[in-house]
PDB file of C-alpha atoms and ligand atoms in Angstrom:
ATOM      1  CA  UNK A  14       0.000   0.000   0.000  1.00 96.00           C
ATOM      2  CA  UNK A  15       1.366   3.400  -0.990  1.00 98.00           C
ATOM      3  CA  UNK A  16       0.242   6.494   0.868  1.00 98.00           C
ATOM      4  CA  UNK A  17       0.452   9.554  -1.367  1.00 98.00           C
ATOM      5  CA  UNK A  18       0.488  12.782   0.668  1.00 98.00           C
ATOM      6  CA  UNK A  19      -1.583  15.293  -1.281  1.00 98.00           C
ATOM      7  CA  UNK A  20       0.173  18.600  -0.767  1.00 98.00           C
ATOM      8  CA  UNK A  21      -1.867  21.012  -2.903  1.00 97.00           C
ATOM      9  CA  UNK A  22      -2.136  24.325  -1.075  1.00 97.00           C
ATOM     10  CA  UNK A  23       0.278  23.169   1.626  1.00 98.00           C
ATOM     11  CA  UNK A  24       3.429  25.194   2.335  1.00 97.00           C
ATOM     12  CA  UNK A  25       6.825  23.519   2.085  1.00 98.00           C
ATOM     13  CA  UNK A  26       7.483  23.942   5.815  1.00 97.00           C
ATOM     14  CA  UNK A  27       4.575  21.673   6.652  1.00 98.00           C
ATOM     15  CA  UNK A  28       5.492  19.220   3.925  1.00 98.00           C
ATOM     16  CA  UNK A  29       8.975  18.939   5.451  1.00 98.00           C
ATOM     17  CA  UNK A  30       7.305  17.807   8.667  1.00 98.00           C
ATOM     18  CA  UNK A  31       5.618  14.893   6.947  1.00 97.00           C
ATOM     19  CA  UNK A  32       8.871  14.014   5.203  1.00 98.00           C
ATOM     20  CA  UNK A  33      10.470  13.961   8.674  1.00 98.00           C
ATOM     21  CA  UNK A  34       7.685  11.608   9.727  1.00 97.00           C
ATOM     22  CA  UNK A  35       8.701   9.235   6.927  1.00 97.00           C
ATOM     23  CA  UNK A  36       6.350  10.000   4.047  1.00 97.00           C
ATOM     24  CA  UNK A  37       8.042   9.942   0.672  1.00 98.00           C
ATOM     25  CA  UNK A  38       5.227  10.154  -1.889  1.00 98.00           C
ATOM     26  CA  UNK A  39       4.101  13.662  -2.790  1.00 98.00           C
ATOM     27  CA  UNK A  40       0.935  14.267  -4.818  1.00 98.00           C
ATOM     28  CA  UNK A  41       0.296  17.571  -6.563  1.00 98.00           C
ATOM     29  CA  UNK A  42      -2.575  18.680  -8.805  1.00 98.00           C
ATOM     30  CA  UNK A  43      -0.901  21.477 -10.702  1.00 98.00           C
ATOM     31  CA  UNK A  44       2.359  21.672 -12.584  1.00 98.00           C
ATOM     32  CA  UNK A  45       3.136  25.193 -11.481  1.00 98.00           C
ATOM     33  CA  UNK A  46       2.657  24.496  -7.809  1.00 98.00           C
ATOM     34  CA  UNK A  47       4.779  21.353  -8.058  1.00 98.00           C
ATOM     35  CA  UNK A  48       7.551  23.292  -9.798  1.00 98.00           C
ATOM     36  CA  UNK A  49       7.662  25.710  -6.889  1.00 97.00           C
ATOM     37  CA  UNK A  50       8.184  22.914  -4.359  1.00 98.00           C
ATOM     38  CA  UNK A  51      10.171  20.369  -6.332  1.00 98.00           C
ATOM     39  CA  UNK A  52      13.702  21.724  -5.936  1.00 98.00           C
ATOM     40  CA  UNK A  53      13.520  22.689  -2.296  1.00 98.00           C
ATOM     41  CA  UNK A  54      11.817  19.483  -1.152  1.00 98.00           C
ATOM     42  CA  UNK A  55      14.048  17.190  -3.194  1.00 98.00           C
ATOM     43  CA  UNK A  56      17.052  18.956  -1.737  1.00 98.00           C
ATOM     44  CA  UNK A  57      15.635  18.574   1.759  1.00 98.00           C
ATOM     45  CA  UNK A  58      15.073  14.837   1.219  1.00 98.00           C
ATOM     46  CA  UNK A  59      18.603  14.523  -0.103  1.00 98.00           C
ATOM     47  CA  UNK A  60      20.043  15.959   3.113  1.00 98.00           C
ATOM     48  CA  UNK A  61      18.225  13.084   4.871  1.00 98.00           C
ATOM     49  CA  UNK A  62      19.585  10.561   2.368  1.00 98.00           C
ATOM     50  CA  UNK A  63      16.083  10.016   1.093  1.00 98.00           C
ATOM     51  CA  UNK A  64      14.359  10.356  -2.249  1.00 98.00           C
ATOM     52  CA  UNK A  65      10.868  11.662  -2.878  1.00 98.00           C
ATOM     53  CA  UNK A  66       8.486  10.183  -5.418  1.00 98.00           C
ATOM     54  CA  UNK A  67       6.339  12.766  -7.216  1.00 99.00           C
ATOM     55  CA  UNK A  68       2.783  12.013  -8.309  1.00 99.00           C
ATOM     56  CA  UNK A  69       0.666  14.157 -10.637  1.00 98.00           C
ATOM     57  CA  UNK A  70      -2.955  13.610  -9.613  1.00 98.00           C
ATOM     58  CA  UNK A  71      -4.691  16.544 -11.342  1.00 98.00           C
ATOM     59  CA  UNK A  72      -5.833  16.990 -14.943  1.00 98.00           C
ATOM     60  CA  UNK A  73      -2.936  17.521 -17.334  1.00 98.00           C
ATOM     61  CA  UNK A  74      -3.171  19.832 -20.334  1.00 98.00           C
ATOM     62  CA  UNK A  75      -1.340  18.699 -23.433  1.00 98.00           C
ATOM     63  CA  UNK A  76       0.827  21.800 -23.516  1.00 98.00           C
ATOM     64  CA  UNK A  77       2.109  21.008 -20.003  1.00 98.00           C
ATOM     65  CA  UNK A  78       3.225  17.470 -20.828  1.00 98.00           C
ATOM     66  CA  UNK A  79       6.789  18.641 -21.295  1.00 98.00           C
ATOM     67  CA  UNK A  80       7.005  19.892 -17.709  1.00 98.00           C
ATOM     68  CA  UNK A  81       5.088  16.912 -16.346  1.00 98.00           C
ATOM     69  CA  UNK A  82       7.552  14.319 -17.619  1.00 98.00           C
ATOM     70  CA  UNK A  83      10.425  16.228 -16.038  1.00 98.00           C
ATOM     71  CA  UNK A  84       8.762  16.526 -12.639  1.00 98.00           C
ATOM     72  CA  UNK A  85       6.713  13.430 -12.029  1.00 99.00           C
ATOM     73  CA  UNK A  86       7.554   9.805 -11.388  1.00 99.00           C
ATOM     74  CA  UNK A  87       3.932   8.741 -11.855  1.00 99.00           C
ATOM     75  CA  UNK A  88       1.144  10.561 -13.703  1.00 99.00           C
ATOM     76  CA  UNK A  89      -2.210   9.302 -12.347  1.00 98.00           C
ATOM     77  CA  UNK A  90      -4.422  11.457 -14.531  1.00 98.00           C
ATOM     78  CA  UNK A  91      -4.088  10.266 -18.118  1.00 98.00           C
ATOM     79  CA  UNK A  92      -7.630  10.939 -19.301  1.00 98.00           C
ATOM     80  CA  UNK A  93      -7.294  11.019 -23.103  1.00 98.00           C
ATOM     81  CA  UNK A  94      -5.242   9.339 -25.801  1.00 98.00           C
ATOM     82  CA  UNK A  95      -4.246  12.821 -26.920  1.00 98.00           C
ATOM     83  CA  UNK A  96      -2.580  13.688 -23.625  1.00 98.00           C
ATOM     84  CA  UNK A  97      -0.972  10.233 -23.520  1.00 98.00           C
ATOM     85  CA  UNK A  98       0.552  10.899 -26.947  1.00 98.00           C
ATOM     86  CA  UNK A  99       1.889  14.247 -25.758  1.00 98.00           C
ATOM     87  CA  UNK A 100       3.433  12.605 -22.701  1.00 99.00           C
ATOM     88  CA  UNK A 101       4.947   9.914 -24.901  1.00 99.00           C
ATOM     89  CA  UNK A 102       6.492  12.461 -27.270  1.00 98.00           C
ATOM     90  CA  UNK A 103       7.976  14.548 -24.463  1.00 98.00           C
ATOM     91  CA  UNK A 104       9.248  11.503 -22.576  1.00 99.00           C
ATOM     92  CA  UNK A 105      10.974  10.307 -25.756  1.00 98.00           C
ATOM     93  CA  UNK A 106      12.780  13.655 -26.017  1.00 98.00           C
ATOM     94  CA  UNK A 107      14.372  13.228 -22.597  1.00 98.00           C
ATOM     95  CA  UNK A 108      14.940   9.493 -22.919  1.00 98.00           C
ATOM     96  CA  UNK A 109      12.420   8.538 -20.246  1.00 98.00           C
ATOM     97  CA  UNK A 110       9.775   5.871 -20.044  1.00 98.00           C
ATOM     98  CA  UNK A 111       6.985   7.638 -18.151  1.00 98.00           C
ATOM     99  CA  UNK A 112       4.937   5.590 -15.707  1.00 98.00           C
ATOM    100  CA  UNK A 113       1.248   6.453 -15.879  1.00 98.00           C
ATOM    101  CA  UNK A 114      -2.177   5.411 -14.667  1.00 99.00           C
ATOM    102  CA  UNK A 115      -5.275   5.672 -16.824  1.00 98.00           C
ATOM    103  CA  UNK A 116      -8.018   7.724 -15.175  1.00 98.00           C
ATOM    104  CA  UNK A 117     -11.523   6.310 -15.264  1.00 98.00           C
ATOM    105  CA  UNK A 118     -14.694   8.280 -14.608  1.00 98.00           C
ATOM    106  CA  UNK A 119     -16.439   5.381 -12.897  1.00 96.00           C
ATOM    107  CA  UNK A 120     -19.407   7.469 -11.808  1.00 93.00           C
ATOM    108  CA  UNK A 121     -19.842   8.988 -15.296  1.00 91.00           C
ATOM    109  CA  UNK A 122     -20.251  12.471 -13.802  1.00 91.00           C
ATOM    110  CA  UNK A 123     -20.114  15.213 -16.414  1.00 92.00           C
ATOM    111  CA  UNK A 124     -17.844  17.352 -14.254  1.00 91.00           C
ATOM    112  CA  UNK A 125     -15.161  14.664 -13.956  1.00 94.00           C
ATOM    113  CA  UNK A 126     -12.256  13.785 -16.193  1.00 97.00           C
ATOM    114  CA  UNK A 127     -11.473  10.250 -17.236  1.00 98.00           C
ATOM    115  CA  UNK A 128     -12.518   7.520 -19.624  1.00 98.00           C
ATOM    116  CA  UNK A 129     -15.941   5.967 -19.359  1.00 98.00           C
ATOM    117  CA  UNK A 130     -15.789   2.429 -17.953  1.00 97.00           C
ATOM    118  CA  UNK A 131     -16.985   0.982 -21.279  1.00 97.00           C
ATOM    119  CA  UNK A 132     -14.111   2.611 -23.187  1.00 97.00           C
ATOM    120  CA  UNK A 133     -11.370   1.894 -20.651  1.00 98.00           C
ATOM    121  CA  UNK A 134      -9.982  -1.364 -22.015  1.00 98.00           C
ATOM    122  CA  UNK A 135      -9.683   0.050 -25.536  1.00 98.00           C
ATOM    123  CA  UNK A 136      -8.042   3.221 -24.192  1.00 98.00           C
ATOM    124  CA  UNK A 137      -5.528   1.251 -22.148  1.00 98.00           C
ATOM    125  CA  UNK A 138      -4.716  -0.691 -25.293  1.00 98.00           C
ATOM    126  CA  UNK A 139      -4.112   2.446 -27.352  1.00 98.00           C
ATOM    127  CA  UNK A 140      -1.991   4.055 -24.665  1.00 98.00           C
ATOM    128  CA  UNK A 141       0.011   0.971 -23.799  1.00 98.00           C
ATOM    129  CA  UNK A 142       1.460   0.699 -27.303  1.00 98.00           C
ATOM    130  CA  UNK A 143       3.165   4.085 -26.951  1.00 98.00           C
ATOM    131  CA  UNK A 144       6.877   3.374 -26.623  1.00 98.00           C
ATOM    132  CA  UNK A 145       7.788   5.896 -23.957  1.00 98.00           C
ATOM    133  CA  UNK A 146       4.845   5.202 -21.694  1.00 98.00           C
ATOM    134  CA  UNK A 147       4.318   2.362 -19.276  1.00 98.00           C
ATOM    135  CA  UNK A 148       0.769   1.877 -17.984  1.00 98.00           C
ATOM    136  CA  UNK A 149       0.887   0.563 -14.412  1.00 98.00           C
ATOM    137  CA  UNK A 150      -2.803   0.630 -13.554  1.00 98.00           C
ATOM    138  CA  UNK A 151      -5.961   2.680 -13.135  1.00 98.00           C
ATOM    139  CA  UNK A 152      -7.038   5.691 -11.103  1.00 98.00           C
ATOM    140  CA  UNK A 153     -10.413   7.085 -10.134  1.00 98.00           C
ATOM    141  CA  UNK A 154     -12.108   9.687  -7.996  1.00 96.00           C
ATOM    142  CA  UNK A 155     -15.336   8.559  -6.395  1.00 93.00           C
ATOM    143  CA  UNK A 156     -18.294  10.935  -6.250  1.00 91.00           C
ATOM    144  CA  UNK A 157     -18.835  12.931  -3.093  1.00 88.00           C
ATOM    145  CA  UNK A 158     -21.629  11.312  -1.144  1.00 83.00           C
ATOM    146  CA  UNK A 159     -22.894  11.390   2.404  1.00 80.00           C
ATOM    147  CA  UNK A 160     -21.602   7.967   3.316  1.00 85.00           C
ATOM    148  CA  UNK A 161     -18.491   6.030   2.344  1.00 85.00           C
ATOM    149  CA  UNK A 162     -20.566   2.896   1.745  1.00 91.00           C
ATOM    150  CA  UNK A 163     -22.211   4.656  -1.208  1.00 95.00           C
ATOM    151  CA  UNK A 164     -18.884   4.805  -3.035  1.00 95.00           C
ATOM    152  CA  UNK A 165     -18.040   1.123  -2.633  1.00 96.00           C
ATOM    153  CA  UNK A 166     -19.576   0.138  -6.015  1.00 96.00           C
ATOM    154  CA  UNK A 167     -17.366   2.663  -7.839  1.00 97.00           C
ATOM    155  CA  UNK A 168     -14.178   1.350  -6.289  1.00 98.00           C
ATOM    156  CA  UNK A 169     -15.272  -2.213  -6.965  1.00 98.00           C
ATOM    157  CA  UNK A 170     -15.918  -1.264 -10.599  1.00 98.00           C
ATOM    158  CA  UNK A 171     -12.392   0.082 -11.009  1.00 98.00           C
ATOM    159  CA  UNK A 172     -10.999  -3.142  -9.603  1.00 98.00           C
ATOM    160  CA  UNK A 173     -13.122  -5.148 -12.034  1.00 98.00           C
ATOM    161  CA  UNK A 174     -11.965  -2.999 -14.959  1.00 98.00           C
ATOM    162  CA  UNK A 175      -8.342  -3.698 -14.082  1.00 98.00           C
ATOM    163  CA  UNK A 176      -9.098  -7.412 -13.851  1.00 98.00           C
ATOM    164  CA  UNK A 177     -10.781  -7.235 -17.276  1.00 98.00           C
ATOM    165  CA  UNK A 178      -7.761  -5.540 -18.838  1.00 98.00           C
ATOM    166  CA  UNK A 179      -5.503  -8.189 -17.330  1.00 98.00           C
ATOM    167  CA  UNK A 180      -7.732 -11.045 -18.477  1.00 98.00           C
ATOM    168  CA  UNK A 181      -7.628  -9.626 -22.024  1.00 97.00           C
ATOM    169  CA  UNK A 182      -3.817  -9.276 -21.767  1.00 97.00           C
ATOM    170  CA  UNK A 183      -4.011  -5.769 -23.139  1.00 96.00           C
ATOM    171  CA  UNK A 184      -0.684  -4.764 -21.659  1.00 96.00           C
ATOM    172  CA  UNK A 185       2.529  -6.772 -21.853  1.00 94.00           C
ATOM    173  CA  UNK A 186       2.894  -6.563 -18.074  1.00 95.00           C
ATOM    174  CA  UNK A 187      -0.062  -7.044 -15.779  1.00 98.00           C
ATOM    175  CA  UNK A 188      -1.686  -3.893 -14.426  1.00 98.00           C
ATOM    176  CA  UNK A 189      -1.190  -3.831 -10.663  1.00 98.00           C
ATOM    177  CA  UNK A 190      -1.828  -0.308  -9.398  1.00 98.00           C
ATOM    178  CA  UNK A 191      -5.239   0.931  -8.281  1.00 98.00           C
ATOM    179  CA  UNK A 192      -5.086   4.569  -7.182  1.00 98.00           C
ATOM    180  CA  UNK A 193      -8.340   5.163  -5.363  1.00 98.00           C
ATOM    181  CA  UNK A 194      -9.452   6.566  -2.017  1.00 97.00           C
ATOM    182  CA  UNK A 195      -9.095   9.993  -0.434  1.00 97.00           C
ATOM    183  CA  UNK A 196      -9.586  11.258   3.121  1.00 96.00           C
ATOM    184  CA  UNK A 197     -13.335  10.690   3.141  1.00 95.00           C
ATOM    185  CA  UNK A 198     -13.390   7.220   1.623  1.00 96.00           C
ATOM    186  CA  UNK A 199      -9.965   5.559   1.754  1.00 97.00           C
ATOM    187  CA  UNK A 200     -11.025   2.767   4.127  1.00 97.00           C
ATOM    188  CA  UNK A 201     -13.624   1.494   1.682  1.00 97.00           C
ATOM    189  CA  UNK A 202     -11.165   1.939  -1.208  1.00 98.00           C
ATOM    190  CA  UNK A 203      -8.588  -0.207   0.579  1.00 98.00           C
ATOM    191  CA  UNK A 204     -11.218  -2.873   1.268  1.00 98.00           C
ATOM    192  CA  UNK A 205     -11.950  -2.892  -2.464  1.00 98.00           C
ATOM    193  CA  UNK A 206      -8.322  -3.340  -3.448  1.00 98.00           C
ATOM    194  CA  UNK A 207      -6.681   0.093  -3.583  1.00 98.00           C
ATOM    195  CA  UNK A 208      -2.897  -0.109  -3.788  1.00 98.00           C
ATOM    196  CA  UNK A 209      -2.450   3.686  -3.613  1.00 98.00           C
ATOM    197  CA  UNK A 210      -4.497   6.109  -1.544  1.00 98.00           C
ATOM    198  CA  UNK A 211      -4.280   9.885  -2.002  1.00 98.00           C
ATOM    199  CA  UNK A 212      -4.718  11.726   1.280  1.00 98.00           C
ATOM    200  CA  UNK A 213      -4.672  15.494   1.756  1.00 98.00           C
ATOM    201  CA  UNK A 214      -6.967  16.742   4.518  1.00 98.00           C
ATOM    202  CA  UNK A 215      -6.457  13.604   6.589  1.00 98.00           C
ATOM    203  CA  UNK A 216      -2.780  14.511   6.929  1.00 98.00           C
ATOM    204  CA  UNK A 217      -2.692  18.298   6.751  1.00 97.00           C
ATOM    205  CA  UNK A 218      -6.166  19.309   7.928  1.00 96.00           C
ATOM    206  CA  UNK A 219      -8.767  21.275   6.001  1.00 94.00           C
ATOM    207  CA  UNK A 220      -7.608  23.384   3.073  1.00 88.00           C
ATOM    208  CA  UNK A 221      -8.235  27.108   3.356  1.00 76.00           C
TER     209      UNK A 221
HETATM  210  C1  PLP B  10      -7.289  16.875  -3.466  1.00 63.34           C
HETATM  211  C2  PLP B  10      -7.217  15.523  -4.039  1.00 63.34           C
HETATM  212  C3  PLP B  10      -7.061  14.400  -3.217  1.00 63.34           C
HETATM  213  C4  PLP B  10      -7.030  14.474  -1.703  1.00 63.34           C
HETATM  214  O1  PLP B  10      -8.255  14.839  -1.181  1.00 63.34           O
HETATM  215  P1  PLP B  10      -8.494  14.908   0.415  1.00 63.34           P
HETATM  216  O2  PLP B  10      -9.947  14.951   0.549  1.00 63.34           O
HETATM  217  O3  PLP B  10      -7.811  16.162   0.876  1.00 63.34           O
HETATM  218  O4  PLP B  10      -7.861  13.697   0.998  1.00 63.34           O
HETATM  219  C5  PLP B  10      -6.946  13.161  -3.829  1.00 63.34           C
HETATM  220  N1  PLP B  10      -6.999  13.021  -5.172  1.00 63.34           N
HETATM  221  C6  PLP B  10      -7.160  14.073  -5.985  1.00 63.34           C
HETATM  222  C7  PLP B  10      -7.204  13.848  -7.451  1.00 63.34           C
HETATM  223  C8  PLP B  10      -7.285  15.348  -5.447  1.00 63.34           C
HETATM  224  O5  PLP B  10      -7.462  16.398  -6.273  1.00 63.34           O
END
């Protein structure tokens, strides 16, 4: 289980405290904010003989792919073949194979990014053939509801979609990563097979 500390809106001083406490996975939504923290936090980790792993969890615009491949170890939010192609092209330029997750809009909400469940397997197939991309798994955001039990079916669906992709042998290596669960619903996500949870408020308190 990987705990990704979601540090959007959190100042570097407070992020250093969680690094001191042993957390090594940093999740940011925006390129610009990540750029502002990247150097200073990596340097801080280095003084502790540690290395941070950077996760992009927010929507990525095609024109920011160049920066994203420089900054991030894992991009969770690949929500179109177009952005995957941009990532692939930029990764090729710097000789990197970029690890990614394919984002699925399991609740089919209009306001959310991600592939529809019915198009996920085909999308994974199209993205997985890109030479400078490696698809490790799937990511989703559950809808906000009044009770965590209400989101269980969405997490279960993501798990089933990964199993379907693996049964169809769409990727050369089995998909293994399920990034699902935030402060409000991570317990249910873990019960349904999450291998990565993304926690912001549960670590840092409410955002202001
Ligand atoms: C903000 C955010 C999180 C963390 O949410 P919390 O409720 O603060 O735990 C997780 N994933 C994504 C994509 C986010 O934007």
